[in-house]
GROMACS .gro file of C-alpha atoms in nm:
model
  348
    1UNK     CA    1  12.519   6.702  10.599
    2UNK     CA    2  12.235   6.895  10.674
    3UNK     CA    3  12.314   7.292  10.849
    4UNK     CA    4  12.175   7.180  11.218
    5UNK     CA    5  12.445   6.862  11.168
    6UNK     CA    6  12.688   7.116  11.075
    7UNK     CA    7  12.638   7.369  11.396
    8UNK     CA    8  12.669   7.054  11.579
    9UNK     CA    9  12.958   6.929  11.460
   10UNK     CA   10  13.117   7.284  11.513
   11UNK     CA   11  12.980   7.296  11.899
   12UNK     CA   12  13.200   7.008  11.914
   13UNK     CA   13  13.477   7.095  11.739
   14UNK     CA   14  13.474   7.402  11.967
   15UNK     CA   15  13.416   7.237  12.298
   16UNK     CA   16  13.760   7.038  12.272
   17UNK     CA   17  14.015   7.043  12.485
   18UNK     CA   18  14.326   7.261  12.412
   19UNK     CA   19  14.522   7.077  12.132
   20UNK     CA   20  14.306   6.870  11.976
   21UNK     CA   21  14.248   7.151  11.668
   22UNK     CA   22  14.664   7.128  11.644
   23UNK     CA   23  14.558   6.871  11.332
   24UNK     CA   24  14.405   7.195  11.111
   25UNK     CA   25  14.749   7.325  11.045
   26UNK     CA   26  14.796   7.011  10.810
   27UNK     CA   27  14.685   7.135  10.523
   28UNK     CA   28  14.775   7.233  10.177
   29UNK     CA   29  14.675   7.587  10.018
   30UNK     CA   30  14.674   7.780  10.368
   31UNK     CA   31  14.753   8.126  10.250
   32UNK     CA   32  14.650   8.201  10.546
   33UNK     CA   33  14.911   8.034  10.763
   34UNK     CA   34  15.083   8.203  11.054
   35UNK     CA   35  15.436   8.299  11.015
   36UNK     CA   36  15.669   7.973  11.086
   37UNK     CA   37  16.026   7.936  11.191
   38UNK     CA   38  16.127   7.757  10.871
   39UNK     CA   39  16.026   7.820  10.508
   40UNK     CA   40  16.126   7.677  10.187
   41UNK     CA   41  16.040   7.907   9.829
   42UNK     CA   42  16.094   7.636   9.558
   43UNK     CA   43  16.010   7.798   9.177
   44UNK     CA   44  16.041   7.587   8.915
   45UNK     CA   45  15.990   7.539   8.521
   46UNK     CA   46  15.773   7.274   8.346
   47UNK     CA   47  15.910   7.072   8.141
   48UNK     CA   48  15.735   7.164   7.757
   49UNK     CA   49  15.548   6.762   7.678
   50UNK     CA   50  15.266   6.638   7.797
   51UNK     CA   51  15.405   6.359   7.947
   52UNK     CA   52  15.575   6.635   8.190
   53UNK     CA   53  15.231   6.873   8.196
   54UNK     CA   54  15.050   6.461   8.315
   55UNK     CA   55  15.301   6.444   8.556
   56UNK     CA   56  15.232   6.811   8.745
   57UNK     CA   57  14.923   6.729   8.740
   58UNK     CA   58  14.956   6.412   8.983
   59UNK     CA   59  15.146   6.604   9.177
   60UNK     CA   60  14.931   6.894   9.206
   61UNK     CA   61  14.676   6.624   9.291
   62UNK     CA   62  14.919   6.448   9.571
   63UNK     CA   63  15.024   6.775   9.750
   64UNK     CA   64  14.768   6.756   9.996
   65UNK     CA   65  14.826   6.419  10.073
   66UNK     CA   66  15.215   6.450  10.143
   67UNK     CA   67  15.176   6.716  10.367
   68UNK     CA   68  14.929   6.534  10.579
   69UNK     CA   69  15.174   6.244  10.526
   70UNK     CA   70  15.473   6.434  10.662
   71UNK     CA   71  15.280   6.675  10.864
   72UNK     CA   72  15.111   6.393  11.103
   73UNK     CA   73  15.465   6.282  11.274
   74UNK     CA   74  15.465   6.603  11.465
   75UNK     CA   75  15.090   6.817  11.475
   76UNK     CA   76  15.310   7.062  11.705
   77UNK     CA   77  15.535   7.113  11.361
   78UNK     CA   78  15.225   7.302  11.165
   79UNK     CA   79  15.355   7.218  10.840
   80UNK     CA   80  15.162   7.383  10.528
   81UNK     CA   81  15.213   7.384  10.141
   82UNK     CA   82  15.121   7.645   9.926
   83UNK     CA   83  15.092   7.565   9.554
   84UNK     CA   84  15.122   7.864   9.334
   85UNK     CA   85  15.098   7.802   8.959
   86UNK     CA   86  15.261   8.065   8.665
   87UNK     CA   87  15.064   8.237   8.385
   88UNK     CA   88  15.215   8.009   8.069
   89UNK     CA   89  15.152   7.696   8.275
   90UNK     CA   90  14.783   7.798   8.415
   91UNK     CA   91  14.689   7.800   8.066
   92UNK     CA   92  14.842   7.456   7.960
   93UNK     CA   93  14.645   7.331   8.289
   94UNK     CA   94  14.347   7.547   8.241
   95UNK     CA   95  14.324   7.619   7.885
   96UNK     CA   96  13.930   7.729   7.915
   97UNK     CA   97  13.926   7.918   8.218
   98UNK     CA   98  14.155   8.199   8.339
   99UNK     CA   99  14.212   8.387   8.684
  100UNK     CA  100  14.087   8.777   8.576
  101UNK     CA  101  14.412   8.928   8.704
  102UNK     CA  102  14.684   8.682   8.613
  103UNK     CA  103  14.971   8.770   8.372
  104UNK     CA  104  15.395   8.733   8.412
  105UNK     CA  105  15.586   8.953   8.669
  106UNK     CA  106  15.649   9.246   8.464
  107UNK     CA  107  15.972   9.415   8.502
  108UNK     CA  108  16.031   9.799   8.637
  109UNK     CA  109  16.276  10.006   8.527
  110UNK     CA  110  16.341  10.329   8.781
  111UNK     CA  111  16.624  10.592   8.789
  112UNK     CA  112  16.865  10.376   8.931
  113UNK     CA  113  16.724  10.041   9.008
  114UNK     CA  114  16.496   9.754   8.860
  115UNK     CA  115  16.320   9.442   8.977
  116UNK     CA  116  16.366   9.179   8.693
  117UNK     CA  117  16.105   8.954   8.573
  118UNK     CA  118  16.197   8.586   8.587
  119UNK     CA  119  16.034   8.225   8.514
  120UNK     CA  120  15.858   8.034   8.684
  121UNK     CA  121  15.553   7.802   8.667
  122UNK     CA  122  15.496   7.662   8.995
  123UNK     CA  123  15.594   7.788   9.355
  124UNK     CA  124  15.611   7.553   9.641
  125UNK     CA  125  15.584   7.769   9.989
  126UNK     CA  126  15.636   7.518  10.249
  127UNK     CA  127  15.626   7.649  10.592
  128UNK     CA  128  15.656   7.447  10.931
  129UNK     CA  129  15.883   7.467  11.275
  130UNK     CA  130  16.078   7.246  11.199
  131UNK     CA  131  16.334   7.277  10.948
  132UNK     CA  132  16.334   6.889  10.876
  133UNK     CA  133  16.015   6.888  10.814
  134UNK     CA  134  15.997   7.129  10.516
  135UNK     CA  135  16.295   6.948  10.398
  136UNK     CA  136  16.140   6.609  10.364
  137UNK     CA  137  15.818   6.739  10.222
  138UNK     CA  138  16.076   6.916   9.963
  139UNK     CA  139  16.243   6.610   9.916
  140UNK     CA  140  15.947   6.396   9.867
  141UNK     CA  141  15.748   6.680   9.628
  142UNK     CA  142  16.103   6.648   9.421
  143UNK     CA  143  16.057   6.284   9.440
  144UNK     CA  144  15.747   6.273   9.296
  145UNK     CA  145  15.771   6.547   9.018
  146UNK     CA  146  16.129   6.422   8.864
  147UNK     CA  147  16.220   6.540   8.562
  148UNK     CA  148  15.890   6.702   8.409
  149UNK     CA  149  16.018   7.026   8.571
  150UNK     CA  150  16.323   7.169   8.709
  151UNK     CA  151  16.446   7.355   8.991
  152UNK     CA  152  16.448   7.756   8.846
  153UNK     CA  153  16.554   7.870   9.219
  154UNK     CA  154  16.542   7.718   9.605
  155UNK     CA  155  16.552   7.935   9.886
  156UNK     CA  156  16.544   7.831  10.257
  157UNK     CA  157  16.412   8.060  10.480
  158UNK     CA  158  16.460   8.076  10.903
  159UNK     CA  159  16.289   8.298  11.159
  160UNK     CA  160  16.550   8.542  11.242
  161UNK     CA  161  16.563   8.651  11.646
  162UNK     CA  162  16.213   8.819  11.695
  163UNK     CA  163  16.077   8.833  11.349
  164UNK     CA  164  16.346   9.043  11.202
  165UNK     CA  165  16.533   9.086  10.852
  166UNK     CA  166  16.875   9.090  10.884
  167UNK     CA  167  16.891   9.434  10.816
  168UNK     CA  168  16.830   9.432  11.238
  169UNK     CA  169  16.425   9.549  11.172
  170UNK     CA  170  16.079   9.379  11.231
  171UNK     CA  171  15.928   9.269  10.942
  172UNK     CA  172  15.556   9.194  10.863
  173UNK     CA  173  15.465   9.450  11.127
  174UNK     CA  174  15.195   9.600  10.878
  175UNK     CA  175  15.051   9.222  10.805
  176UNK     CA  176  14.635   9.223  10.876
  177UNK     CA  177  14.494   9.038  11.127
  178UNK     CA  178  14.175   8.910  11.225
  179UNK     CA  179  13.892   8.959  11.003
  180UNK     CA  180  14.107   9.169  10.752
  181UNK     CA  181  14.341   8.911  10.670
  182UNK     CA  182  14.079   8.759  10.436
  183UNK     CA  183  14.012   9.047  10.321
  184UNK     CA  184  14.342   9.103  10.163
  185UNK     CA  185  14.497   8.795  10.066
  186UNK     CA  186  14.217   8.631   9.902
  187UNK     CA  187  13.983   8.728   9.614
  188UNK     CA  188  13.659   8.808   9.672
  189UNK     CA  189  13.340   8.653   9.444
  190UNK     CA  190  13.228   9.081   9.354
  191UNK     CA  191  13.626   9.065   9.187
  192UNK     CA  192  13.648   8.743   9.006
  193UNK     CA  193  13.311   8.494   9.126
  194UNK     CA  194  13.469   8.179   8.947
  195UNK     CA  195  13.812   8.215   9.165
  196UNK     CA  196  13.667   8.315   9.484
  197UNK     CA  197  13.898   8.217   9.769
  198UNK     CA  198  14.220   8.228   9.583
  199UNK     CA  199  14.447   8.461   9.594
  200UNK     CA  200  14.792   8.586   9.361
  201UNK     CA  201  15.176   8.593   9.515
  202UNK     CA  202  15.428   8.763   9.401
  203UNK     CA  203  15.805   8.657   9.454
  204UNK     CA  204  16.090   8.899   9.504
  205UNK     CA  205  16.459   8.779   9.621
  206UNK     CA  206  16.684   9.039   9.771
  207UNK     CA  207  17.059   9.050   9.811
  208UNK     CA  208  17.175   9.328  10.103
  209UNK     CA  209  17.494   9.523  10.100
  210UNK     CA  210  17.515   9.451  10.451
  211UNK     CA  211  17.860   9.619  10.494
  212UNK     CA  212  17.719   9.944  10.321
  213UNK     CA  213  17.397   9.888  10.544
  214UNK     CA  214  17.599   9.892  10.864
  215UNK     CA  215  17.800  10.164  10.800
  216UNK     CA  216  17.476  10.380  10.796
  217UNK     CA  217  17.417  10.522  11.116
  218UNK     CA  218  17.133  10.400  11.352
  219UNK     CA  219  16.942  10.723  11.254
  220UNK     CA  220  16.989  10.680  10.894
  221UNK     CA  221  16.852  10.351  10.884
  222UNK     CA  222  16.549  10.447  11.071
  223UNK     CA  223  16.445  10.733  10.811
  224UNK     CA  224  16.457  10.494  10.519
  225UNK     CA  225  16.291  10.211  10.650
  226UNK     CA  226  16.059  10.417  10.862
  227UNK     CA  227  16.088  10.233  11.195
  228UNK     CA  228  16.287  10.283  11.536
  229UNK     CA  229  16.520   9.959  11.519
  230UNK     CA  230  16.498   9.824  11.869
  231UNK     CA  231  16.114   9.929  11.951
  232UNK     CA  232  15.943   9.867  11.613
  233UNK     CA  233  15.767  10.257  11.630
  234UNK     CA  234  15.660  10.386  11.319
  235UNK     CA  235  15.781  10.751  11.242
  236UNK     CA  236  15.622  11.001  11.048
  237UNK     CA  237  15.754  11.100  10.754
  238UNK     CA  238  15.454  11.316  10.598
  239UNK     CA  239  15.657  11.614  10.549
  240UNK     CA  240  16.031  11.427  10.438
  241UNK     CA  241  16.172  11.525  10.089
  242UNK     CA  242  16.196  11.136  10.077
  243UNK     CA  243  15.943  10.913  10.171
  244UNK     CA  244  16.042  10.566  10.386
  245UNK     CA  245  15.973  10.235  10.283
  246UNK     CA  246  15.740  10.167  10.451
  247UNK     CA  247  15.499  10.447  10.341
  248UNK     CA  248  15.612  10.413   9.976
  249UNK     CA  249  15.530  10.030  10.061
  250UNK     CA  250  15.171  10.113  10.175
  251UNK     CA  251  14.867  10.122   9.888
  252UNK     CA  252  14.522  10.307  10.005
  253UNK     CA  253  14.215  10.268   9.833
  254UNK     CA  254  13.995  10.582   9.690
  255UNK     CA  255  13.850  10.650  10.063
  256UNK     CA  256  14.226  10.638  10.203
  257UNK     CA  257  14.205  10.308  10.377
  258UNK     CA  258  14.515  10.067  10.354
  259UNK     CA  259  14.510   9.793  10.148
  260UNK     CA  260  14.673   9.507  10.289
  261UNK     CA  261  14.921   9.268  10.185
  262UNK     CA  262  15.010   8.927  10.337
  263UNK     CA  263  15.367   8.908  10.346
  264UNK     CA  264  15.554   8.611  10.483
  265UNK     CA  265  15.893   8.765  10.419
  266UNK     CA  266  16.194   8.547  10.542
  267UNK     CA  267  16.565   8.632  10.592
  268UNK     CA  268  16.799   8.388  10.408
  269UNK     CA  269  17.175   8.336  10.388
  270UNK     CA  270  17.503   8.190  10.356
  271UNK     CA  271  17.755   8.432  10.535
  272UNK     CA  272  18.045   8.177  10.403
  273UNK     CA  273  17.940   8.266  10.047
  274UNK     CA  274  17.877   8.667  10.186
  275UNK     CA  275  17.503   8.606  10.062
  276UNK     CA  276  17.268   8.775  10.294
  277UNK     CA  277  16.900   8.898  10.160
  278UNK     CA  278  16.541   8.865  10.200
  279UNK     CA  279  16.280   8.636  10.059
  280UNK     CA  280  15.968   8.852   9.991
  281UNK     CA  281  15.642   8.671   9.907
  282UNK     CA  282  15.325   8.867   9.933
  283UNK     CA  283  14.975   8.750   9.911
  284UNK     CA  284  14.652   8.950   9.771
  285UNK     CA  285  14.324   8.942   9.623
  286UNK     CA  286  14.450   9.221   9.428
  287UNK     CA  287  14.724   9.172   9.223
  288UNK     CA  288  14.773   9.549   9.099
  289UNK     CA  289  14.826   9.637   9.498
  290UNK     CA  290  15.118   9.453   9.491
  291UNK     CA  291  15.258   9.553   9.147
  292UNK     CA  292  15.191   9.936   9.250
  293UNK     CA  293  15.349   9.908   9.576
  294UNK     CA  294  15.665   9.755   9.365
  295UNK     CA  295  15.637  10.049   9.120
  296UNK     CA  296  15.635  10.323   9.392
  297UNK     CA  297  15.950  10.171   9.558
  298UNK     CA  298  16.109  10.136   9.215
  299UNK     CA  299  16.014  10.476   9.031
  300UNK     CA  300  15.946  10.637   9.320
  301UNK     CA  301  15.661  10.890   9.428
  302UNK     CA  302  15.738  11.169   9.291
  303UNK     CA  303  15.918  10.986   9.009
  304UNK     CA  304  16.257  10.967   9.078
  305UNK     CA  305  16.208  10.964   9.455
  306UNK     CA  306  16.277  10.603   9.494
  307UNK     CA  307  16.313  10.381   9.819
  308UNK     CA  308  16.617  10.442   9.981
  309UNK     CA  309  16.634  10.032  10.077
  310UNK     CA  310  16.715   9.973   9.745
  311UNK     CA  311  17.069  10.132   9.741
  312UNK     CA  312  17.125   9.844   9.982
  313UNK     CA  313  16.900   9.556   9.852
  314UNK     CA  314  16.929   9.424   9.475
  315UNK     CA  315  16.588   9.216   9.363
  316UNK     CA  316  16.748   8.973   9.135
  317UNK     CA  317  16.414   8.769   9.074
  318UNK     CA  318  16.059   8.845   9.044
  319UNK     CA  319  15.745   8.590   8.950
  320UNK     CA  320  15.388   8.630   8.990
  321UNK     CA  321  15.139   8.290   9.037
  322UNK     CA  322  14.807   8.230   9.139
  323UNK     CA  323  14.749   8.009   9.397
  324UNK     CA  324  14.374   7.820   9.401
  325UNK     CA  325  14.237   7.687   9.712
  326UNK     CA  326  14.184   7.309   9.755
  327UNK     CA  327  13.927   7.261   9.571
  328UNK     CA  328  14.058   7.414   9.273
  329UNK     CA  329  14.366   7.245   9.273
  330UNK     CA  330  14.216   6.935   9.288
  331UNK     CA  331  14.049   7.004   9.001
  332UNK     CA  332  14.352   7.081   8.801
  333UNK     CA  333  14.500   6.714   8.873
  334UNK     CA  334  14.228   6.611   8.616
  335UNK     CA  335  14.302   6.635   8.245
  336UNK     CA  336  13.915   6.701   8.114
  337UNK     CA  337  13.826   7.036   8.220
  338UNK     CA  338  13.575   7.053   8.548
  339UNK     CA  339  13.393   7.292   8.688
  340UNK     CA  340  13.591   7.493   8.976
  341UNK     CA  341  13.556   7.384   9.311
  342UNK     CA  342  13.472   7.713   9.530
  343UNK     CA  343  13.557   7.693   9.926
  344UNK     CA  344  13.451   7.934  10.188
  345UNK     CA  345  13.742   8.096  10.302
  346UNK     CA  346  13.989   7.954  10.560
  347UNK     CA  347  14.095   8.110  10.819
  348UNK     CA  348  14.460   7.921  10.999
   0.00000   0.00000   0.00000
């Protein structure tokens, strides 16, 4: 298709009525999906044959097609699948070609508390509106994959009142928008040409002390997160002893601009079972702005100055993966090694 067939195609694509674009949501690889109502994080392990590695393969190579499957019986449900694939594994797939900046979660040791590394090969983010439909998408990935890997840890996430944690505070208030959002979750050709338009996630799952939590007062809470609780304000804390989370949470570059993160955090929970925490999955072209934003809320800035929130929140896991667009995962479904696919980013 020639570029003047392509501008036209766009003028039409453009000129449609309101809901007729509701079919782009379908889609596998959307890192750039808005934040859903429902969320499943599936990690899990590949199996060590090559019968197993075939089989993730036809999978990786079928993920597109069962979320359009699933996603078509309701457009309004925006169901997405992101496929995120583990260090040991990339190189099984990928033997001959390597993302610059991936490597395993590595664990931090602070004063008082550490995030632990654990396995993982692939991560299956599955986001929609409806809860059923993540669940038969899970069910139906499962399905497919058997036993050539297993299930390392399943999370179900939910939308929690207006966006909150259930530590009562908005979160994913500092998440770009617009033109920036490319900008930080995916990687740009002057970092790594070959993986242009991918982008690395790390995974972090949090347990809260929600009884030592609430007996904190109101004001309390506020300093260490760094937000009013009912009104979302930020509050300075340039001159605090102790910084907040949220500016040990924030990375600037050499000219003091933030460097973002895409973060698609979700509260989970089982209040029978007293299990209450928080799903964090962040997104970025850089990896190291993630891993130094862990190891300022870990070690703490000055060292030994750690975040607060971790008195009350325990990270029992931690995994790093990169996730390829499309094009690239396609690619990996085939056993001979091809050249990589590069898209232009995509913007949900």
């Amino acid at each position: 298709m020639d570029a003047l067939a392509r501008a036209a195609g766009r003028e039409k694509i453009d000129a449609m009525p309101h809901g007729a674009w509701e079919r782009v949501p379908i889609d596998a690889q959307s890192v750039e999906a808005p934040l859903s109502r429902a969320a499943v994080f599936l990690v899990m392990a590949a199996g060590g044959a090559d019968a197993d590695l075939a089989r993730v393969r036809e999978v990786l190579g079928a993920v597109g097609d069962l979320v359009k499957n699933v996603g078509f019986r309701d457009l309004g449900g925006r169901l997405s699948c992101v496929v995120g694939i583990g260090s040991a594994l990339w190189d099984r797939l990928s033997p001959d070609r390597r993302p610059a900046d991936l490597r395993p979660f590595t664990a931090i040791h602070g004063p008082v508390h550490a995030a632990p590394s654990t396995p993982g090969d692939l991560l299956f983010h599955l986001r929609a509106e409806r809860e059923d439909m993540t669940f038969e998408l899970e069910r139906q990935l499962l399905d497919m994959i058997g036993d050539a890997a297993e299930v390392v840890d399943e999370t179900t996430g939910f939308r929690y009142f207006d966006a909150r944690d259930l530590l009562g505070f908005v979160d994913g208030t500092a998440n770009p928008t617009g033109a920036e959002l490319a900008d930080a979750a995916l990687i740009s050709a002057d970092v790594d040409s070959e993986f242009a338009g991918g982008s690395y996630v790390v995974v972090q799952k949090y347990l809260h002390d929600m009884a030592g939590w609430a007996a904190l007062s109101t004001e309390d809470q506020e300093a260490i997160i760094g937000r009013t609780k009912i009104d979302n304000i930020e509050i300075g804390d340039d001159a605090a002893p102790r910084k907040s989370h949220k500016s040990l949470a924030t990375i600037d570059d050499d000219e003091g601009g933030e460097l973002g993160i895409l973060r698609d955090n979700m509260p989970f929970g089982r209040p029978g079972a007293g299990e209450f925490g928080t799903y964090f999955i962040g997104y970025s072209g850089r990896l190291w702005v993630i891993e130094q934003m862990l190891e300022r809320m870990f070690v703490g800035v000055p060292e030994g100055a750690y975040d607060r929130l971790l008195d009350f929140s325990t990270a029992i896991t931690g995994t790093t993966f990169f996730v390829p667009n499309a094009g690239m995962l396609e690619a990996l479904a085939e056993p001979a090694v091809r050249p990589v696919v590069r898209e232009r980013p995509r913007l949900a």
